[in-house]
Tab-separated table of C-alpha atoms and ligand atoms in Angstrom:
chain	number	residue	atom	x	y	z
A	1	MET	CA	33.606	26.040	3.116
A	2	ASN	CA	35.464	22.775	3.825
A	3	LEU	CA	35.040	23.310	7.523
A	4	GLN	CA	31.303	23.776	6.987
A	5	LEU	CA	31.111	20.510	4.988
A	6	GLU	CA	32.985	18.666	7.702
A	7	THR	CA	30.627	20.020	10.334
A	8	ASP	CA	27.634	18.976	8.227
A	9	SER	CA	28.851	15.413	7.751
A	10	GLN	CA	29.669	15.148	11.475
A	11	LEU	CA	26.109	16.309	12.195
A	12	GLU	CA	24.771	13.593	9.890
A	13	ILE	CA	26.861	10.917	11.639
A	14	ASP	CA	25.673	12.130	15.061
A	15	SER	CA	22.012	12.119	14.056
A	16	LEU	CA	22.329	8.647	12.473
A	17	GLU	CA	23.788	7.374	15.759
A	18	ILE	CA	20.908	8.868	17.744
A	19	PHE	CA	18.403	7.434	15.229
A	20	GLN	CA	19.961	3.959	15.571
A	21	LYS	CA	19.986	4.127	19.377
A	22	ASP	CA	16.345	5.272	19.535
A	23	ILE	CA	15.137	2.604	17.086
A	24	LEU	CA	17.001	-0.254	18.808
A	25	GLU	CA	15.759	0.911	22.213
A	26	GLY	CA	12.182	1.278	20.974
A	27	LEU	CA	12.109	-2.192	19.425
A	28	SER	CA	13.433	-3.652	22.702
A	29	MET	CA	10.535	-2.172	24.688
A	30	SER	CA	7.337	-3.952	25.535
A	31	PRO	CA	5.134	-3.009	23.758
A	32	LYS	CA	7.522	-2.136	20.936
A	33	LYS	CA	7.605	1.564	20.145
A	34	LEU	CA	8.929	3.716	17.284
A	35	SER	CA	8.946	7.495	17.547
A	36	SER	CA	6.825	9.388	15.019
A	37	LYS	CA	9.444	12.146	14.983
A	38	TYR	CA	11.323	9.812	12.611
A	39	PHE	CA	8.455	9.709	10.081
A	40	TYR	CA	9.871	12.705	8.243
A	41	ASP	CA	12.561	11.555	5.819
A	42	LYS	CA	12.241	12.742	2.220
A	43	ASN	CA	9.507	10.240	1.424
A	44	GLY	CA	7.803	10.885	4.768
A	45	ASP	CA	7.772	14.645	4.030
A	46	ARG	CA	6.114	13.903	0.691
A	47	LEU	CA	3.519	11.635	2.322
A	48	PHE	CA	2.770	14.249	4.975
A	49	GLN	CA	2.162	16.815	2.201
A	50	GLN	CA	-0.343	14.334	0.739
A	51	ILE	CA	-1.977	13.856	4.155
A	52	MET	CA	-2.448	17.615	4.509
A	53	ALA	CA	-4.197	17.670	1.123
A	54	MET	CA	-6.560	14.783	1.978
A	55	PRO	CA	-10.264	15.617	2.354
A	56	GLU	CA	-10.362	13.810	5.747
A	57	TYR	CA	-7.391	15.676	7.269
A	58	TYR	CA	-9.032	18.879	8.526
A	59	LEU	CA	-6.266	20.210	10.826
A	60	THR	CA	-4.310	22.212	8.246
A	61	ASP	CA	-7.388	23.903	6.757
A	62	CYS	CA	-8.703	24.808	10.211
A	63	GLU	CA	-5.493	26.497	11.322
A	64	LEU	CA	-5.123	28.153	7.928
A	65	ASP	CA	-8.654	29.548	8.383
A	66	ILE	CA	-7.484	31.114	11.677
A	67	PHE	CA	-4.283	32.635	10.290
A	68	LYS	CA	-5.875	33.801	7.048
A	69	ASN	CA	-9.232	35.075	8.263
A	70	LYS	CA	-8.581	36.012	11.895
A	71	THR	CA	-5.096	37.468	11.512
A	72	GLU	CA	-5.951	40.641	13.387
A	73	ARG	CA	-7.042	38.668	16.452
A	74	ILE	CA	-3.893	36.541	16.422
A	75	ALA	CA	-1.753	39.654	15.969
A	76	SER	CA	-3.489	41.743	18.633
A	77	PRO	CA	-1.559	40.610	21.765
A	78	ILE	CA	1.673	40.498	19.728
A	79	SER	CA	1.225	44.051	18.424
A	80	LYS	CA	0.910	45.236	22.033
A	81	ILE	CA	4.598	44.440	22.590
A	82	ASN	CA	5.739	48.029	22.335
A	83	GLU	CA	9.387	47.298	21.640
A	84	PRO	CA	11.425	45.295	19.117
A	85	PHE	CA	10.922	41.540	19.494
A	86	ASP	CA	11.851	38.162	17.998
A	87	LEU	CA	9.126	35.944	16.535
A	88	ILE	CA	10.446	32.390	16.822
A	89	GLU	CA	8.614	29.561	15.079
A	90	LEU	CA	9.383	25.966	16.142
A	91	GLY	CA	9.181	23.595	13.161
A	92	ALA	CA	8.389	26.425	10.757
A	93	GLY	CA	8.257	24.257	7.613
A	94	ASP	CA	7.285	26.489	4.683
A	95	ALA	CA	5.539	29.012	7.010
A	96	MET	CA	2.342	28.585	4.997
A	97	LYS	CA	0.142	29.677	7.915
A	98	SER	CA	2.446	32.046	9.760
A	99	SER	CA	3.186	34.068	6.611
A	100	TYR	CA	-0.261	35.725	7.000
A	101	LEU	CA	0.703	36.868	10.511
A	102	LEU	CA	4.166	37.991	9.390
A	103	LYS	CA	2.667	40.091	6.589
A	104	TYR	CA	0.100	41.609	8.952
A	105	LEU	CA	2.721	42.513	11.586
A	106	GLU	CA	5.090	43.905	8.980
A	107	ASP	CA	2.349	46.013	7.341
A	108	SER	CA	1.213	47.343	10.693
A	109	GLY	CA	4.702	48.558	11.570
A	110	SER	CA	5.803	46.030	14.234
A	111	ASP	CA	9.576	45.939	14.698
A	112	PHE	CA	10.552	42.266	14.777
A	113	THR	CA	12.869	39.585	13.428
A	114	TYR	CA	11.352	36.306	12.266
A	115	MET	CA	13.394	33.312	13.469
A	116	PRO	CA	12.132	30.072	11.948
A	117	ILE	CA	13.593	26.914	13.531
A	118	ASP	CA	13.583	23.685	11.548
A	119	ILE	CA	15.782	20.604	11.281
A	120	SER	CA	15.501	20.655	7.503
A	121	ARG	CA	17.980	22.994	5.783
A	122	ASN	CA	16.153	22.375	2.541
A	123	ILE	CA	12.815	23.617	3.879
A	124	LEU	CA	14.483	26.645	5.517
A	125	SER	CA	16.030	27.750	2.240
A	126	ILE	CA	12.700	27.324	0.430
A	127	LEU	CA	11.010	29.368	3.160
A	128	ASN	CA	13.678	32.064	2.972
A	129	GLU	CA	13.270	32.397	-0.777
A	130	LYS	CA	9.476	32.471	-0.538
A	131	LEU	CA	9.321	35.068	2.258
A	132	SER	CA	11.980	37.285	0.677
A	133	LEU	CA	9.712	37.541	-2.369
A	134	GLU	CA	6.411	37.866	-0.498
A	135	ILE	CA	7.564	40.219	2.283
A	136	PRO	CA	10.831	41.813	1.079
A	137	SER	CA	11.173	44.055	4.138
A	138	LEU	CA	10.945	41.129	6.613
A	139	GLU	CA	14.059	40.534	8.719
A	140	ILE	CA	14.715	36.782	8.842
A	141	ASN	CA	17.233	34.816	10.883
A	142	LEU	CA	17.160	31.106	9.916
A	143	LEU	CA	17.917	28.647	12.724
A	144	GLU	CA	18.669	25.107	11.566
A	145	GLY	CA	18.605	22.393	14.212
A	146	ASP	CA	16.915	20.953	17.262
A	147	TYR	CA	14.138	23.119	18.818
A	148	PHE	CA	15.763	23.686	22.197
A	149	ASP	CA	19.348	24.066	20.925
A	150	MET	CA	18.078	26.726	18.553
A	151	LEU	CA	15.835	28.343	21.157
A	152	ASN	CA	18.924	28.601	23.392
A	153	LYS	CA	20.798	30.157	20.487
A	154	ALA	CA	17.948	32.613	19.831
A	155	THR	CA	17.817	33.680	23.479
A	156	SER	CA	21.584	34.137	23.546
A	157	ILE	CA	21.704	36.135	20.272
A	158	SER	CA	19.379	38.819	21.572
A	159	LYS	CA	17.777	39.879	24.824
A	160	ARG	CA	14.710	41.230	23.043
A	161	LYS	CA	11.160	40.179	23.900
A	162	LYS	CA	10.186	36.804	22.423
A	163	VAL	CA	7.070	35.376	20.832
A	164	VAL	CA	7.391	31.600	20.365
A	165	MET	CA	4.989	29.800	18.014
A	166	PHE	CA	4.346	26.064	17.824
A	167	LEU	CA	1.620	25.447	15.243
A	168	GLY	CA	-0.050	22.587	13.392
A	169	GLY	CA	-1.211	20.599	16.396
A	170	ASN	CA	2.342	19.274	16.749
A	171	ILE	CA	1.964	19.432	20.537
A	172	GLY	CA	-0.447	16.502	20.084
A	173	ASN	CA	2.392	14.255	18.923
A	174	MET	CA	3.608	14.178	22.532
A	175	ASP	CA	1.833	12.377	25.333
A	176	LEU	CA	0.524	14.665	28.086
A	177	GLU	CA	3.593	14.237	30.303
A	178	GLU	CA	5.936	15.018	27.395
A	179	ALA	CA	3.783	18.023	26.433
A	180	ARG	CA	4.002	19.348	30.002
A	181	HIS	CA	7.773	18.898	30.012
A	182	PHE	CA	8.049	20.561	26.584
A	183	CYS	CA	6.004	23.610	27.679
A	184	ARG	CA	7.987	23.887	30.920
A	185	GLU	CA	11.245	23.847	28.933
A	186	ILE	CA	9.936	26.705	26.801
A	187	ARG	CA	8.787	28.534	29.943
A	188	ARG	CA	12.325	28.314	31.410
A	189	ARG	CA	13.649	30.205	28.400
A	190	LEU	CA	11.081	33.028	28.480
A	191	ASN	CA	10.761	36.207	30.534
A	192	PRO	CA	7.784	38.286	31.667
A	193	GLY	CA	6.194	39.968	28.649
A	194	ASP	CA	7.140	37.127	26.278
A	195	LEU	CA	4.382	35.080	24.612
A	196	LEU	CA	3.828	31.474	23.538
A	197	LEU	CA	1.318	30.639	20.785
A	198	ILE	CA	0.344	26.957	20.496
A	199	GLY	CA	-2.071	25.278	18.063
A	200	PHE	CA	-4.276	22.538	19.584
A	201	ASP	CA	-6.576	20.139	17.781
A	202	LEU	CA	-9.797	20.006	19.797
A	203	LYS	CA	-11.914	17.015	20.831
A	204	LYS	CA	-14.835	16.732	18.436
A	205	ASN	CA	-17.051	14.081	16.818
A	206	PRO	CA	-14.958	10.921	17.196
A	207	HIS	CA	-15.746	9.791	13.626
A	208	THR	CA	-14.304	13.018	12.239
A	209	ILE	CA	-11.088	12.468	14.182
A	210	LEU	CA	-10.717	8.782	13.400
A	211	ASN	CA	-11.370	9.378	9.684
A	212	ALA	CA	-8.598	11.973	9.545
A	213	TYR	CA	-6.087	9.292	10.581
A	214	ASN	CA	-7.723	6.285	8.931
A	215	ASP	CA	-8.134	7.681	5.424
A	216	ALA	CA	-9.735	5.680	2.666
A	217	ALA	CA	-6.746	6.048	0.327
A	218	GLY	CA	-4.335	4.541	2.883
A	219	ILE	CA	-1.925	7.473	2.886
A	220	THR	CA	-1.661	7.501	6.697
A	221	ALA	CA	-0.919	3.777	6.582
A	222	ALA	CA	1.846	4.417	4.023
A	223	PHE	CA	3.151	7.268	6.244
A	224	ASN	CA	3.534	4.808	9.154
A	225	LEU	CA	4.947	1.968	7.039
A	226	ASN	CA	7.463	4.368	5.513
A	227	LEU	CA	9.325	4.399	8.832
A	228	LEU	CA	10.004	0.673	8.383
A	229	THR	CA	11.436	1.409	4.919
A	230	ARG	CA	13.544	4.218	6.408
A	231	ILE	CA	14.912	1.822	9.039
A	232	ASN	CA	15.687	-0.717	6.286
A	233	ASN	CA	17.532	1.904	4.245
A	234	GLU	CA	19.445	3.630	7.014
A	235	LEU	CA	20.012	0.827	9.534
A	236	ASP	CA	20.558	-2.217	7.363
A	237	ALA	CA	17.291	-3.775	8.450
A	238	ASP	CA	15.003	-6.299	6.765
A	239	PHE	CA	11.441	-5.289	7.674
A	240	ASN	CA	8.959	-6.717	5.178
A	241	ARG	CA	6.259	-4.020	4.952
A	242	ASP	CA	3.732	-6.552	3.660
A	243	ASN	CA	3.935	-8.297	7.030
A	244	PHE	CA	2.611	-5.236	8.879
A	245	GLU	CA	-0.734	-3.465	8.832
A	246	HIS	CA	-1.711	-0.010	10.066
A	247	TYR	CA	-4.296	0.145	12.887
A	248	GLN	CA	-5.720	3.422	14.212
A	249	THR	CA	-7.671	4.052	17.417
A	250	TYR	CA	-9.344	7.067	18.987
A	251	ASP	CA	-10.452	7.232	22.612
A	252	PRO	CA	-12.911	10.141	22.871
A	253	ILE	CA	-12.615	10.218	26.674
A	254	SER	CA	-8.853	10.704	26.942
A	255	GLY	CA	-8.554	12.345	23.490
A	256	ALA	CA	-5.701	10.004	22.519
A	257	CYS	CA	-5.692	9.148	18.812
A	258	ARG	CA	-3.073	6.440	18.381
A	259	SER	CA	-1.573	4.617	15.451
A	260	PHE	CA	-0.043	1.165	15.554
A	261	LEU	CA	1.492	-1.292	13.145
A	262	VAL	CA	0.288	-4.867	13.661
A	263	SER	CA	2.569	-7.777	12.857
A	264	LEU	CA	0.545	-10.060	10.563
A	265	CYS	CA	2.579	-13.167	11.386
A	266	LYS	CA	5.220	-14.520	13.737
A	267	GLN	CA	8.458	-13.121	12.311
A	268	LYS	CA	12.041	-12.071	12.991
A	269	VAL	CA	13.441	-8.734	11.909
A	270	THR	CA	17.138	-7.852	11.918
A	271	VAL	CA	18.218	-4.259	12.548
A	272	LYS	CA	21.982	-3.561	12.693
A	273	ASN	CA	22.786	-7.126	13.725
A	274	SER	CA	20.145	-7.194	16.475
A	275	ILE	CA	17.295	-9.639	15.990
A	276	PHE	CA	13.774	-8.710	17.067
A	277	ASN	CA	11.034	-11.328	17.389
A	278	PHE	CA	7.445	-10.445	16.609
A	279	GLU	CA	4.467	-12.576	17.580
A	280	GLU	CA	1.473	-12.681	15.257
A	281	ASN	CA	-0.704	-9.606	16.090
A	282	GLU	CA	2.048	-7.985	18.143
A	283	LEU	CA	1.876	-4.196	17.992
A	284	ILE	CA	4.363	-1.443	17.367
A	285	ASP	CA	3.179	1.783	19.009
A	286	MET	CA	3.862	4.407	16.315
A	287	GLU	CA	2.253	7.756	17.069
A	288	ILE	CA	-0.053	9.659	19.363
A	289	SER	CA	-2.086	12.599	18.037
A	290	GLN	CA	-3.617	13.901	21.254
A	291	LYS	CA	-6.876	15.884	21.065
A	292	PHE	CA	-7.673	18.499	23.723
A	293	SER	CA	-10.675	19.913	25.589
A	294	GLN	CA	-10.663	23.485	26.871
A	295	ASP	CA	-9.976	22.120	30.367
A	296	ASP	CA	-7.016	20.066	29.083
A	297	ILE	CA	-5.484	23.207	27.551
A	298	GLU	CA	-6.036	25.278	30.692
A	299	LYS	CA	-4.476	22.550	32.821
A	300	LEU	CA	-1.455	22.244	30.526
A	301	ALA	CA	-0.926	26.022	30.582
A	302	LYS	CA	-1.209	26.179	34.390
A	303	ASP	CA	0.964	23.090	35.022
A	304	SER	CA	3.751	24.517	32.891
A	305	GLY	CA	3.703	27.989	34.449
A	306	PHE	CA	1.671	29.959	31.888
A	307	HIS	CA	-1.718	31.603	31.765
A	308	ILE	CA	-3.931	31.899	28.712
A	309	ILE	CA	-4.414	35.444	27.481
A	310	THR	CA	-6.504	34.791	24.385
A	311	GLU	CA	-7.739	31.970	22.172
A	312	ILE	CA	-8.782	32.027	18.536
A	313	LYS	CA	-10.785	29.171	17.019
A	314	ASP	CA	-11.529	28.380	13.376
A	315	SER	CA	-15.049	28.831	12.023
A	316	LYS	CA	-16.004	25.217	12.841
A	317	ASP	CA	-14.572	25.371	16.408
A	318	TRP	CA	-12.406	22.338	15.637
A	319	PHE	CA	-8.947	23.839	16.249
A	320	VAL	CA	-7.652	26.569	18.555
A	321	ASP	CA	-4.594	28.770	18.609
A	322	SER	CA	-4.009	29.586	22.244
A	323	ILE	CA	-1.782	32.506	23.262
A	324	TRP	CA	-0.077	32.249	26.644
A	325	SER	CA	2.004	34.536	28.803
A	326	ILE	CA	3.978	33.877	31.974
B	1	AVI	C1	2.351	16.613	12.443
B	1	AVI	N1	1.217	16.151	13.217
B	1	AVI	C2	0.514	17.255	13.860
B	1	AVI	C3	0.314	15.242	12.479
B	1	AVI	C4	-0.883	14.826	13.367
B	1	AVI	O1	-2.006	15.170	12.997
B	1	AVI	O2	-0.666	14.209	14.398
B	1	AVI	C5	1.034	14.011	11.968
B	1	AVI	C6	0.106	13.012	11.323
B	1	AVI	N2	0.080	11.745	11.568
B	1	AVI	C7	-0.835	11.153	10.833
B	1	AVI	N3	-1.446	12.084	10.123
B	1	AVI	C8	-0.867	13.263	10.404
């Protein structure tokens, strides 16, 4: 027990060091950049829950429509794996969408272990409790940590076939080069017969997309500004949130939906004894939420060594879950 606590606090120290290094490096870049992967502290998690419930934010409902109403189509290529397999979900959260697939596979007699990967121990224990009640016969192996560390662990634990899922349009929070690298890294860990299921938000009416990230209630703005508060709290910094404003763009040609914070005045900010100067109207690049065309998805699959075996869209054709094999 003590050993476990020591390991946990060492993990916290390590991740704080990485956080500090990334933030200081990002603020030294030109243009300044902060990674949206750091949006999700406790308050950020709460704000993201609010975003998912906003009328403008369609992504969650679209993918839920797929998992809830087209479960059989999602399950079809997975059910064809005629041997025991592991179903690994990257960033599983509370498995709200995947639970429909898990139930379907379990009810139809598939022999599999569900391996949710998440960095949040809290969310994994909530998920475990929820799934144990909803699908008591489901075999679950919780993997807490970084995606690739845990994927390595999963591939070393068992040599069974693998189905890897990456839902929610999270692939869009990487630029195209990072997404290619990410998919290639997954590819390296898979074998023939394994599958990868990725959720992509599709290019659509640009107003619909921009509204989803530029909501009237200002929750997305608060979600971005919360990272400044997190840096203040964890890295002894003195960002004044009132001196920054959220600015969102969408380029319908490239599909890049980007969020920035704009410095409203010339100002200095101290983070861990380093001073950063901001000009009036200087930007911090905060997040990309890339939108995809069918061609973009095909190119990404091909460039990272996969081919698409099936795709399932929601009833509005706004979001697609694409299933790939190698
Ligand atoms: C988690 N991710 C897919 C969200 C997105 O749509 O890019 C994060 C988000 N950022 C602002 N709103 C939602």
